[in-house]
Amino acid sequence: MRHMILIARREYLSYVATIGFWVSLCMIPIFLILGLALPVLLDRASPTRNFTVIDPSGRFISVMETAISDDRKEQIGAVLDGLILIDGETDGLKAARQALADGRSEAEIAALLGPRGKTTMAAVRSDFRLVPAPAQTADGLRPFLIEDKKLDTPRGPETLSAAILIDSTEDQKVGIQYWSTNITEQRLKRLVRNAVRDQMRLEGFARAGIDFSLVQEITDLGPQITSLSPEKNNDEAEVTAQDRMPYMVAIMFAFVLWSVVFSVANMLLTSVIEEKSNKILDSLLCAAPLRSILIGKLFGVAAVSFTLLAGWAMAGLLTAWLASTVTHTNQDNLNGLLFAASNPGLFLPFFGYFVFGYLMFGSIFLALGSLCETLQEAQTLMTPMIFLMMVPMMALVFVMQDPQSPILMVLSWIPLFTPYIMMARLPTDPALSEIIGTTLVMVATTVLVLWAAGRVFRAGTMYGAGSDYFKKMLTGLLSKK
């Protein structure tokens, strides 16, 4: 026992006592905040692109102005829908959504949102701006498009990103020339094409004597879907963001579980290889029993993983609190997240699945490391394990779509995948027999893997077995037959 504790302590301090470990841990909230803010910052950093329209017939200029205005309204609507998804349909968000539909000003919409109104409107940026044409021909516009010349605007000199030349014929056919150096831009093309198409249809209906407003009214018809849960009372049956929180937390727990197990298992692999190549492992074998070394290493790195989990939890809470404060998000969401994360029905299984998932993969990687002299040699043995570990990661995507999928139910019974798949499926209330059955299979497999890993670790450290150990073992078994 004493040897095991000393080796576990040495293994733990070899990681935790380094400055790099704590620096990387402290960087987590920074990276989380950057991950949340970077898409917004990149979007805000992109300038509003100026484009102009040359339309000798004059039929489509006003249509383009309306299209730009409608595009901004759609972006505001998308932001409001995102807030509704997070906060639920609060009175303020309902009123803001209705105000947008009624065509009220952005200032009025911001006022309905309360303290975060200004922040919300600032998050909506106009991607395109329609400007007067500096020339009436393609040749005249070319210097502006290749930035040899600048547009003279009230904001100062600016570049012209695109020019739209519309050619109308007497037989009602319309051709559009899209001039731009940005040949990958598609959004403005779609906006222009849809605006011209809608105007052509409007004129076509008018020529046929059909009231376009009636057509538009019929086109806009559609049902309003409300999600209801049969597990709640009729008066409170509507599904809210709080109801979805356990599912989100379970997916997050499964991802964290996978990330930690994968990270610390690699620590065990590299640690054994380095100690073996530097003859440190030989010294340990002279001072302690082999079993104490194996268990001590597993316990030491397990303590490192719990330190990582504590750091990640604090970083996640800090990031959630900052995001909630900056965006003025409903505080109930943060409380709901904390409540779901602290639910014993998720919290306790998380640690149980972590222990068995870590013991399985940790012992496997520890055994593989004992067979290798260099990291390059270990890569040949690690490749199948990495592909194997990617399976539950890819399966988590399908858990979000259909947690009760038959494929996921089958994967839940594979012990190497059980911790991650079952963790993500727990909020869907799988059958008790399935929970108990998969757990028993996982525990039995863990015991078997630990026993087998001990045999391989002994062969690699004491008898000099190499990376061809499994090949020789298989050859020996076949020769006996």
PDB file of N, CA and C in Angstrom, residues 152-227:
ATOM      1  N   ASP A 152     -17.025  58.026 -53.063  1.00  0.00           N
ATOM      2  CA  ASP A 152     -17.093  59.213 -52.207  1.00  0.00           C
ATOM      3  C   ASP A 152     -18.407  59.149 -51.427  1.00  0.00           C
ATOM      4  N   THR A 153     -18.333  58.809 -50.128  1.00  0.00           N
ATOM      5  CA  THR A 153     -19.526  58.646 -49.294  1.00  0.00           C
ATOM      6  C   THR A 153     -19.458  59.600 -48.107  1.00  0.00           C
ATOM      7  N   PRO A 154     -20.589  59.848 -47.432  1.00  0.00           N
ATOM      8  CA  PRO A 154     -20.574  60.690 -46.223  1.00  0.00           C
ATOM      9  C   PRO A 154     -19.671  60.132 -45.130  1.00  0.00           C
ATOM     10  N   ARG A 155     -19.364  58.828 -45.198  1.00  0.00           N
ATOM     11  CA  ARG A 155     -18.497  58.202 -44.195  1.00  0.00           C
ATOM     12  C   ARG A 155     -17.035  58.279 -44.579  1.00  0.00           C
ATOM     13  N   GLY A 156     -16.760  58.819 -45.772  1.00  0.00           N
ATOM     14  CA  GLY A 156     -15.403  58.895 -46.277  1.00  0.00           C
ATOM     15  C   GLY A 156     -15.216  57.969 -47.463  1.00  0.00           C
ATOM     16  N   PRO A 157     -13.998  57.870 -47.992  1.00  0.00           N
ATOM     17  CA  PRO A 157     -13.742  56.992 -49.137  1.00  0.00           C
ATOM     18  C   PRO A 157     -13.973  55.523 -48.766  1.00  0.00           C
ATOM     19  N   GLU A 158     -14.730  54.812 -49.594  1.00  0.00           N
ATOM     20  CA  GLU A 158     -15.009  53.394 -49.359  1.00  0.00           C
ATOM     21  C   GLU A 158     -14.915  52.633 -50.672  1.00  0.00           C
ATOM     22  N   THR A 159     -14.767  51.317 -50.550  1.00  0.00           N
ATOM     23  CA  THR A 159     -14.640  50.473 -51.738  1.00  0.00           C
ATOM     24  C   THR A 159     -16.015  50.017 -52.216  1.00  0.00           C
ATOM     25  N   LEU A 160     -16.080  49.677 -53.498  1.00  0.00           N
ATOM     26  CA  LEU A 160     -17.292  49.113 -54.092  1.00  0.00           C
ATOM     27  C   LEU A 160     -17.076  47.610 -54.237  1.00  0.00           C
ATOM     28  N   SER A 161     -17.883  46.823 -53.543  1.00  0.00           N
ATOM     29  CA  SER A 161     -17.689  45.371 -53.537  1.00  0.00           C
ATOM     30  C   SER A 161     -18.314  44.689 -54.744  1.00  0.00           C
ATOM     31  N   ALA A 162     -19.459  45.192 -55.204  1.00  0.00           N
ATOM     32  CA  ALA A 162     -20.150  44.521 -56.304  1.00  0.00           C
ATOM     33  C   ALA A 162     -21.002  45.516 -57.072  1.00  0.00           C
ATOM     34  N   ALA A 163     -21.240  45.184 -58.331  1.00  0.00           N
ATOM     35  CA  ALA A 163     -22.119  45.988 -59.180  1.00  0.00           C
ATOM     36  C   ALA A 163     -23.106  45.055 -59.861  1.00  0.00           C
ATOM     37  N   ILE A 164     -24.375  45.435 -59.838  1.00  0.00           N
ATOM     38  CA  ILE A 164     -25.445  44.627 -60.430  1.00  0.00           C
ATOM     39  C   ILE A 164     -25.986  45.373 -61.643  1.00  0.00           C
ATOM     40  N   LEU A 165     -25.837  44.792 -62.831  1.00  0.00           N
ATOM     41  CA  LEU A 165     -26.361  45.381 -64.058  1.00  0.00           C
ATOM     42  C   LEU A 165     -27.570  44.562 -64.507  1.00  0.00           C
ATOM     43  N   ILE A 166     -28.729  45.209 -64.559  1.00  0.00           N
ATOM     44  CA  ILE A 166     -29.977  44.522 -64.890  1.00  0.00           C
ATOM     45  C   ILE A 166     -30.442  44.963 -66.270  1.00  0.00           C
ATOM     46  N   ASP A 167     -30.676  43.990 -67.127  1.00  0.00           N
ATOM     47  CA  ASP A 167     -31.099  44.265 -68.503  1.00  0.00           C
ATOM     48  C   ASP A 167     -32.499  43.686 -68.708  1.00  0.00           C
ATOM     49  N   SER A 168     -33.471  44.562 -68.958  1.00  0.00           N
ATOM     50  CA  SER A 168     -34.859  44.129 -69.182  1.00  0.00           C
ATOM     51  C   SER A 168     -35.179  44.213 -70.664  1.00  0.00           C
ATOM     52  N   THR A 169     -35.939  43.240 -71.164  1.00  0.00           N
ATOM     53  CA  THR A 169     -36.358  43.229 -72.567  1.00  0.00           C
ATOM     54  C   THR A 169     -37.869  43.425 -72.644  1.00  0.00           C
ATOM     55  N   GLU A 170     -38.351  43.700 -73.850  1.00  0.00           N
ATOM     56  CA  GLU A 170     -39.781  43.975 -74.025  1.00  0.00           C
ATOM     57  C   GLU A 170     -40.643  42.732 -73.804  1.00  0.00           C
ATOM     58  N   ASP A 171     -40.049  41.548 -73.958  1.00  0.00           N
ATOM     59  CA  ASP A 171     -40.832  40.316 -73.758  1.00  0.00           C
ATOM     60  C   ASP A 171     -40.781  39.844 -72.305  1.00  0.00           C
ATOM     61  N   GLN A 172     -40.483  40.779 -71.382  1.00  0.00           N
ATOM     62  CA  GLN A 172     -40.517  40.547 -69.936  1.00  0.00           C
ATOM     63  C   GLN A 172     -39.383  39.656 -69.434  1.00  0.00           C
ATOM     64  N   LYS A 173     -38.383  39.395 -70.248  1.00  0.00           N
ATOM     65  CA  LYS A 173     -37.222  38.642 -69.778  1.00  0.00           C
ATOM     66  C   LYS A 173     -36.223  39.593 -69.130  1.00  0.00           C
ATOM     67  N   VAL A 174     -35.544  39.110 -68.107  1.00  0.00           N
ATOM     68  CA  VAL A 174     -34.594  39.937 -67.361  1.00  0.00           C
ATOM     69  C   VAL A 174     -33.277  39.178 -67.231  1.00  0.00           C
ATOM     70  N   GLY A 175     -32.182  39.875 -67.521  1.00  0.00           N
ATOM     71  CA  GLY A 175     -30.845  39.312 -67.336  1.00  0.00           C
ATOM     72  C   GLY A 175     -30.079  40.120 -66.300  1.00  0.00           C
ATOM     73  N   ILE A 176     -29.329  39.443 -65.457  1.00  0.00           N
ATOM     74  CA  ILE A 176     -28.567  40.113 -64.394  1.00  0.00           C
ATOM     75  C   ILE A 176     -27.090  39.796 -64.569  1.00  0.00           C
ATOM     76  N   GLN A 177     -26.271  40.835 -64.593  1.00  0.00           N
ATOM     77  CA  GLN A 177     -24.818  40.674 -64.591  1.00  0.00           C
ATOM     78  C   GLN A 177     -24.296  41.057 -63.200  1.00  0.00           C
ATOM     79  N   TYR A 178     -23.582  40.127 -62.594  1.00  0.00           N
ATOM     80  CA  TYR A 178     -23.048  40.352 -61.245  1.00  0.00           C
ATOM     81  C   TYR A 178     -21.540  40.548 -61.373  1.00  0.00           C
ATOM     82  N   TRP A 179     -21.079  41.769 -61.123  1.00  0.00           N
ATOM     83  CA  TRP A 179     -19.661  42.101 -61.238  1.00  0.00           C
ATOM     84  C   TRP A 179     -19.056  42.235 -59.836  1.00  0.00           C
ATOM     85  N   SER A 180     -17.996  41.467 -59.578  1.00  0.00           N
ATOM     86  CA  SER A 180     -17.324  41.554 -58.278  1.00  0.00           C
ATOM     87  C   SER A 180     -16.010  40.786 -58.327  1.00  0.00           C
ATOM     88  N   THR A 181     -15.029  41.267 -57.571  1.00  0.00           N
ATOM     89  CA  THR A 181     -13.764  40.530 -57.453  1.00  0.00           C
ATOM     90  C   THR A 181     -13.898  39.369 -56.470  1.00  0.00           C
ATOM     91  N   ASN A 182     -14.929  39.412 -55.632  1.00  0.00           N
ATOM     92  CA  ASN A 182     -15.174  38.323 -54.680  1.00  0.00           C
ATOM     93  C   ASN A 182     -16.040  37.270 -55.367  1.00  0.00           C
ATOM     94  N   ILE A 183     -15.380  36.323 -56.033  1.00  0.00           N
ATOM     95  CA  ILE A 183     -16.106  35.363 -56.862  1.00  0.00           C
ATOM     96  C   ILE A 183     -16.787  34.271 -56.032  1.00  0.00           C
ATOM     97  N   THR A 184     -16.490  34.197 -54.736  1.00  0.00           N
ATOM     98  CA  THR A 184     -17.110  33.171 -53.892  1.00  0.00           C
ATOM     99  C   THR A 184     -18.364  33.675 -53.177  1.00  0.00           C
ATOM    100  N   GLU A 185     -18.657  34.958 -53.279  1.00  0.00           N
ATOM    101  CA  GLU A 185     -19.823  35.522 -52.597  1.00  0.00           C
ATOM    102  C   GLU A 185     -21.115  34.981 -53.210  1.00  0.00           C
ATOM    103  N   GLN A 186     -21.962  34.426 -52.370  1.00  0.00           N
ATOM    104  CA  GLN A 186     -23.230  33.869 -52.844  1.00  0.00           C
ATOM    105  C   GLN A 186     -24.440  34.554 -52.213  1.00  0.00           C
ATOM    106  N   ARG A 187     -24.278  35.095 -51.020  1.00  0.00           N
ATOM    107  CA  ARG A 187     -25.437  35.630 -50.300  1.00  0.00           C
ATOM    108  C   ARG A 187     -26.041  36.837 -51.020  1.00  0.00           C
ATOM    109  N   LEU A 188     -25.190  37.754 -51.485  1.00  0.00           N
ATOM    110  CA  LEU A 188     -25.699  38.921 -52.198  1.00  0.00           C
ATOM    111  C   LEU A 188     -26.341  38.504 -53.516  1.00  0.00           C
ATOM    112  N   LYS A 189     -25.747  37.513 -54.176  1.00  0.00           N
ATOM    113  CA  LYS A 189     -26.350  37.009 -55.415  1.00  0.00           C
ATOM    114  C   LYS A 189     -27.768  36.504 -55.165  1.00  0.00           C
ATOM    115  N   ARG A 190     -27.929  35.712 -54.101  1.00  0.00           N
ATOM    116  CA  ARG A 190     -29.263  35.182 -53.793  1.00  0.00           C
ATOM    117  C   ARG A 190     -30.235  36.305 -53.460  1.00  0.00           C
ATOM    118  N   LEU A 191     -29.752  37.293 -52.700  1.00  0.00           N
ATOM    119  CA  LEU A 191     -30.611  38.407 -52.313  1.00  0.00           C
ATOM    120  C   LEU A 191     -31.102  39.157 -53.547  1.00  0.00           C
ATOM    121  N   VAL A 192     -30.192  39.432 -54.491  1.00  0.00           N
ATOM    122  CA  VAL A 192     -30.553  40.148 -55.719  1.00  0.00           C
ATOM    123  C   VAL A 192     -31.487  39.304 -56.581  1.00  0.00           C
ATOM    124  N   ARG A 193     -31.143  38.040 -56.762  1.00  0.00           N
ATOM    125  CA  ARG A 193     -31.973  37.166 -57.597  1.00  0.00           C
ATOM    126  C   ARG A 193     -33.386  37.035 -57.031  1.00  0.00           C
ATOM    127  N   ASN A 194     -33.499  36.849 -55.721  1.00  0.00           N
ATOM    128  CA  ASN A 194     -34.825  36.698 -55.107  1.00  0.00           C
ATOM    129  C   ASN A 194     -35.639  37.984 -55.206  1.00  0.00           C
ATOM    130  N   ALA A 195     -34.964  39.131 -55.034  1.00  0.00           N
ATOM    131  CA  ALA A 195     -35.683  40.409 -55.113  1.00  0.00           C
ATOM    132  C   ALA A 195     -36.218  40.642 -56.524  1.00  0.00           C
ATOM    133  N   VAL A 196     -35.389  40.380 -57.528  1.00  0.00           N
ATOM    134  CA  VAL A 196     -35.819  40.557 -58.920  1.00  0.00           C
ATOM    135  C   VAL A 196     -36.907  39.542 -59.272  1.00  0.00           C
ATOM    136  N   ARG A 197     -36.728  38.316 -58.822  1.00  0.00           N
ATOM    137  CA  ARG A 197     -37.735  37.280 -59.094  1.00  0.00           C
ATOM    138  C   ARG A 197     -39.095  37.650 -58.500  1.00  0.00           C
ATOM    139  N   ASP A 198     -39.107  38.119 -57.255  1.00  0.00           N
ATOM    140  CA  ASP A 198     -40.378  38.485 -56.614  1.00  0.00           C
ATOM    141  C   ASP A 198     -41.063  39.639 -57.347  1.00  0.00           C
ATOM    142  N   GLN A 199     -40.258  40.601 -57.810  1.00  0.00           N
ATOM    143  CA  GLN A 199     -40.844  41.721 -58.545  1.00  0.00           C
ATOM    144  C   GLN A 199     -41.418  41.257 -59.881  1.00  0.00           C
ATOM    145  N   MET A 200     -40.710  40.354 -60.554  1.00  0.00           N
ATOM    146  CA  MET A 200     -41.212  39.821 -61.822  1.00  0.00           C
ATOM    147  C   MET A 200     -42.519  39.057 -61.607  1.00  0.00           C
ATOM    148  N   ARG A 201     -42.606  38.308 -60.524  1.00  0.00           N
ATOM    149  CA  ARG A 201     -43.842  37.576 -60.229  1.00  0.00           C
ATOM    150  C   ARG A 201     -44.977  38.544 -59.903  1.00  0.00           C
ATOM    151  N   LEU A 202     -44.652  39.601 -59.154  1.00  0.00           N
ATOM    152  CA  LEU A 202     -45.663  40.605 -58.817  1.00  0.00           C
ATOM    153  C   LEU A 202     -46.241  41.223 -60.084  1.00  0.00           C
ATOM    154  N   GLU A 203     -45.355  41.567 -61.016  1.00  0.00           N
ATOM    155  CA  GLU A 203     -45.814  42.152 -62.273  1.00  0.00           C
ATOM    156  C   GLU A 203     -46.599  41.138 -63.095  1.00  0.00           C
ATOM    157  N   GLY A 204     -46.162  39.869 -63.056  1.00  0.00           N
ATOM    158  CA  GLY A 204     -46.873  38.829 -63.790  1.00  0.00           C
ATOM    159  C   GLY A 204     -48.281  38.617 -63.260  1.00  0.00           C
ATOM    160  N   PHE A 205     -48.432  38.608 -61.936  1.00  0.00           N
ATOM    161  CA  PHE A 205     -49.769  38.476 -61.341  1.00  0.00           C
ATOM    162  C   PHE A 205     -50.645  39.675 -61.705  1.00  0.00           C
ATOM    163  N   ALA A 206     -50.035  40.870 -61.726  1.00  0.00           N
ATOM    164  CA  ALA A 206     -50.802  42.083 -62.052  1.00  0.00           C
ATOM    165  C   ALA A 206     -51.310  42.021 -63.485  1.00  0.00           C
ATOM    166  N   ARG A 207     -50.455  41.540 -64.406  1.00  0.00           N
ATOM    167  CA  ARG A 207     -50.883  41.433 -65.801  1.00  0.00           C
ATOM    168  C   ARG A 207     -52.008  40.413 -65.954  1.00  0.00           C
ATOM    169  N   ALA A 208     -51.992  39.392 -65.094  1.00  0.00           N
ATOM    170  CA  ALA A 208     -53.033  38.363 -65.168  1.00  0.00           C
ATOM    171  C   ALA A 208     -54.277  38.745 -64.384  1.00  0.00           C
ATOM    172  N   GLY A 209     -54.257  39.918 -63.739  1.00  0.00           N
ATOM    173  CA  GLY A 209     -55.415  40.369 -62.986  1.00  0.00           C
ATOM    174  C   GLY A 209     -55.596  39.674 -61.650  1.00  0.00           C
ATOM    175  N   ILE A 210     -54.512  39.154 -61.103  1.00  0.00           N
ATOM    176  CA  ILE A 210     -54.572  38.453 -59.813  1.00  0.00           C
ATOM    177  C   ILE A 210     -54.025  39.372 -58.724  1.00  0.00           C
ATOM    178  N   ASP A 211     -54.736  39.454 -57.620  1.00  0.00           N
ATOM    179  CA  ASP A 211     -54.310  40.286 -56.496  1.00  0.00           C
ATOM    180  C   ASP A 211     -53.124  39.608 -55.802  1.00  0.00           C
ATOM    181  N   PHE A 212     -51.955  40.238 -55.906  1.00  0.00           N
ATOM    182  CA  PHE A 212     -50.746  39.621 -55.347  1.00  0.00           C
ATOM    183  C   PHE A 212     -50.806  39.537 -53.824  1.00  0.00           C
ATOM    184  N   SER A 213     -51.461  40.499 -53.179  1.00  0.00           N
ATOM    185  CA  SER A 213     -51.554  40.458 -51.715  1.00  0.00           C
ATOM    186  C   SER A 213     -52.296  39.208 -51.259  1.00  0.00           C
ATOM    187  N   LEU A 214     -53.291  38.781 -52.070  1.00  0.00           N
ATOM    188  CA  LEU A 214     -54.016  37.556 -51.745  1.00  0.00           C
ATOM    189  C   LEU A 214     -53.105  36.339 -51.899  1.00  0.00           C
ATOM    190  N   VAL A 215     -52.294  36.357 -52.960  1.00  0.00           N
ATOM    191  CA  VAL A 215     -51.336  35.264 -53.170  1.00  0.00           C
ATOM    192  C   VAL A 215     -50.344  35.200 -52.013  1.00  0.00           C
ATOM    193  N   GLN A 216     -49.859  36.382 -51.610  1.00  0.00           N
ATOM    194  CA  GLN A 216     -48.900  36.443 -50.511  1.00  0.00           C
ATOM    195  C   GLN A 216     -49.522  35.952 -49.208  1.00  0.00           C
ATOM    196  N   GLU A 217     -50.774  36.311 -48.997  1.00  0.00           N
ATOM    197  CA  GLU A 217     -51.473  35.892 -47.777  1.00  0.00           C
ATOM    198  C   GLU A 217     -51.619  34.375 -47.733  1.00  0.00           C
ATOM    199  N   ILE A 218     -51.936  33.784 -48.879  1.00  0.00           N
ATOM    200  CA  ILE A 218     -52.078  32.327 -48.943  1.00  0.00           C
ATOM    201  C   ILE A 218     -50.720  31.653 -48.761  1.00  0.00           C
ATOM    202  N   THR A 219     -49.689  32.238 -49.371  1.00  0.00           N
ATOM    203  CA  THR A 219     -48.343  31.673 -49.255  1.00  0.00           C
ATOM    204  C   THR A 219     -47.857  31.678 -47.812  1.00  0.00           C
ATOM    205  N   ASP A 220     -48.222  32.709 -47.061  1.00  0.00           N
ATOM    206  CA  ASP A 220     -47.761  32.843 -45.677  1.00  0.00           C
ATOM    207  C   ASP A 220     -48.529  31.967 -44.696  1.00  0.00           C
ATOM    208  N   LEU A 221     -49.579  31.283 -45.179  1.00  0.00           N
ATOM    209  CA  LEU A 221     -50.341  30.430 -44.276  1.00  0.00           C
ATOM    210  C   LEU A 221     -49.474  29.279 -43.774  1.00  0.00           C
ATOM    211  N   GLY A 222     -49.608  28.960 -42.507  1.00  0.00           N
ATOM    212  CA  GLY A 222     -48.836  27.863 -41.931  1.00  0.00           C
ATOM    213  C   GLY A 222     -49.226  27.653 -40.487  1.00  0.00           C
ATOM    214  N   PRO A 223     -49.045  26.442 -39.985  1.00  0.00           N
ATOM    215  CA  PRO A 223     -49.442  26.157 -38.599  1.00  0.00           C
ATOM    216  C   PRO A 223     -48.401  26.664 -37.604  1.00  0.00           C
ATOM    217  N   GLN A 224     -48.830  26.905 -36.396  1.00  0.00           N
ATOM    218  CA  GLN A 224     -47.931  27.244 -35.300  1.00  0.00           C
ATOM    219  C   GLN A 224     -47.793  26.010 -34.413  1.00  0.00           C
ATOM    220  N   ILE A 225     -46.569  25.525 -34.283  1.00  0.00           N
ATOM    221  CA  ILE A 225     -46.317  24.296 -33.533  1.00  0.00           C
ATOM    222  C   ILE A 225     -45.892  24.645 -32.113  1.00  0.00           C
ATOM    223  N   THR A 226     -46.512  24.010 -31.150  1.00  0.00           N
ATOM    224  CA  THR A 226     -46.155  24.170 -29.744  1.00  0.00           C
ATOM    225  C   THR A 226     -45.753  22.806 -29.194  1.00  0.00           C
ATOM    226  N   SER A 227     -44.563  22.732 -28.608  1.00  0.00           N
ATOM    227  CA  SER A 227     -44.085  21.477 -28.025  1.00  0.00           C
ATOM    228  C   SER A 227     -44.652  21.324 -26.621  1.00  0.00           C
TER     229      SER A 227
END
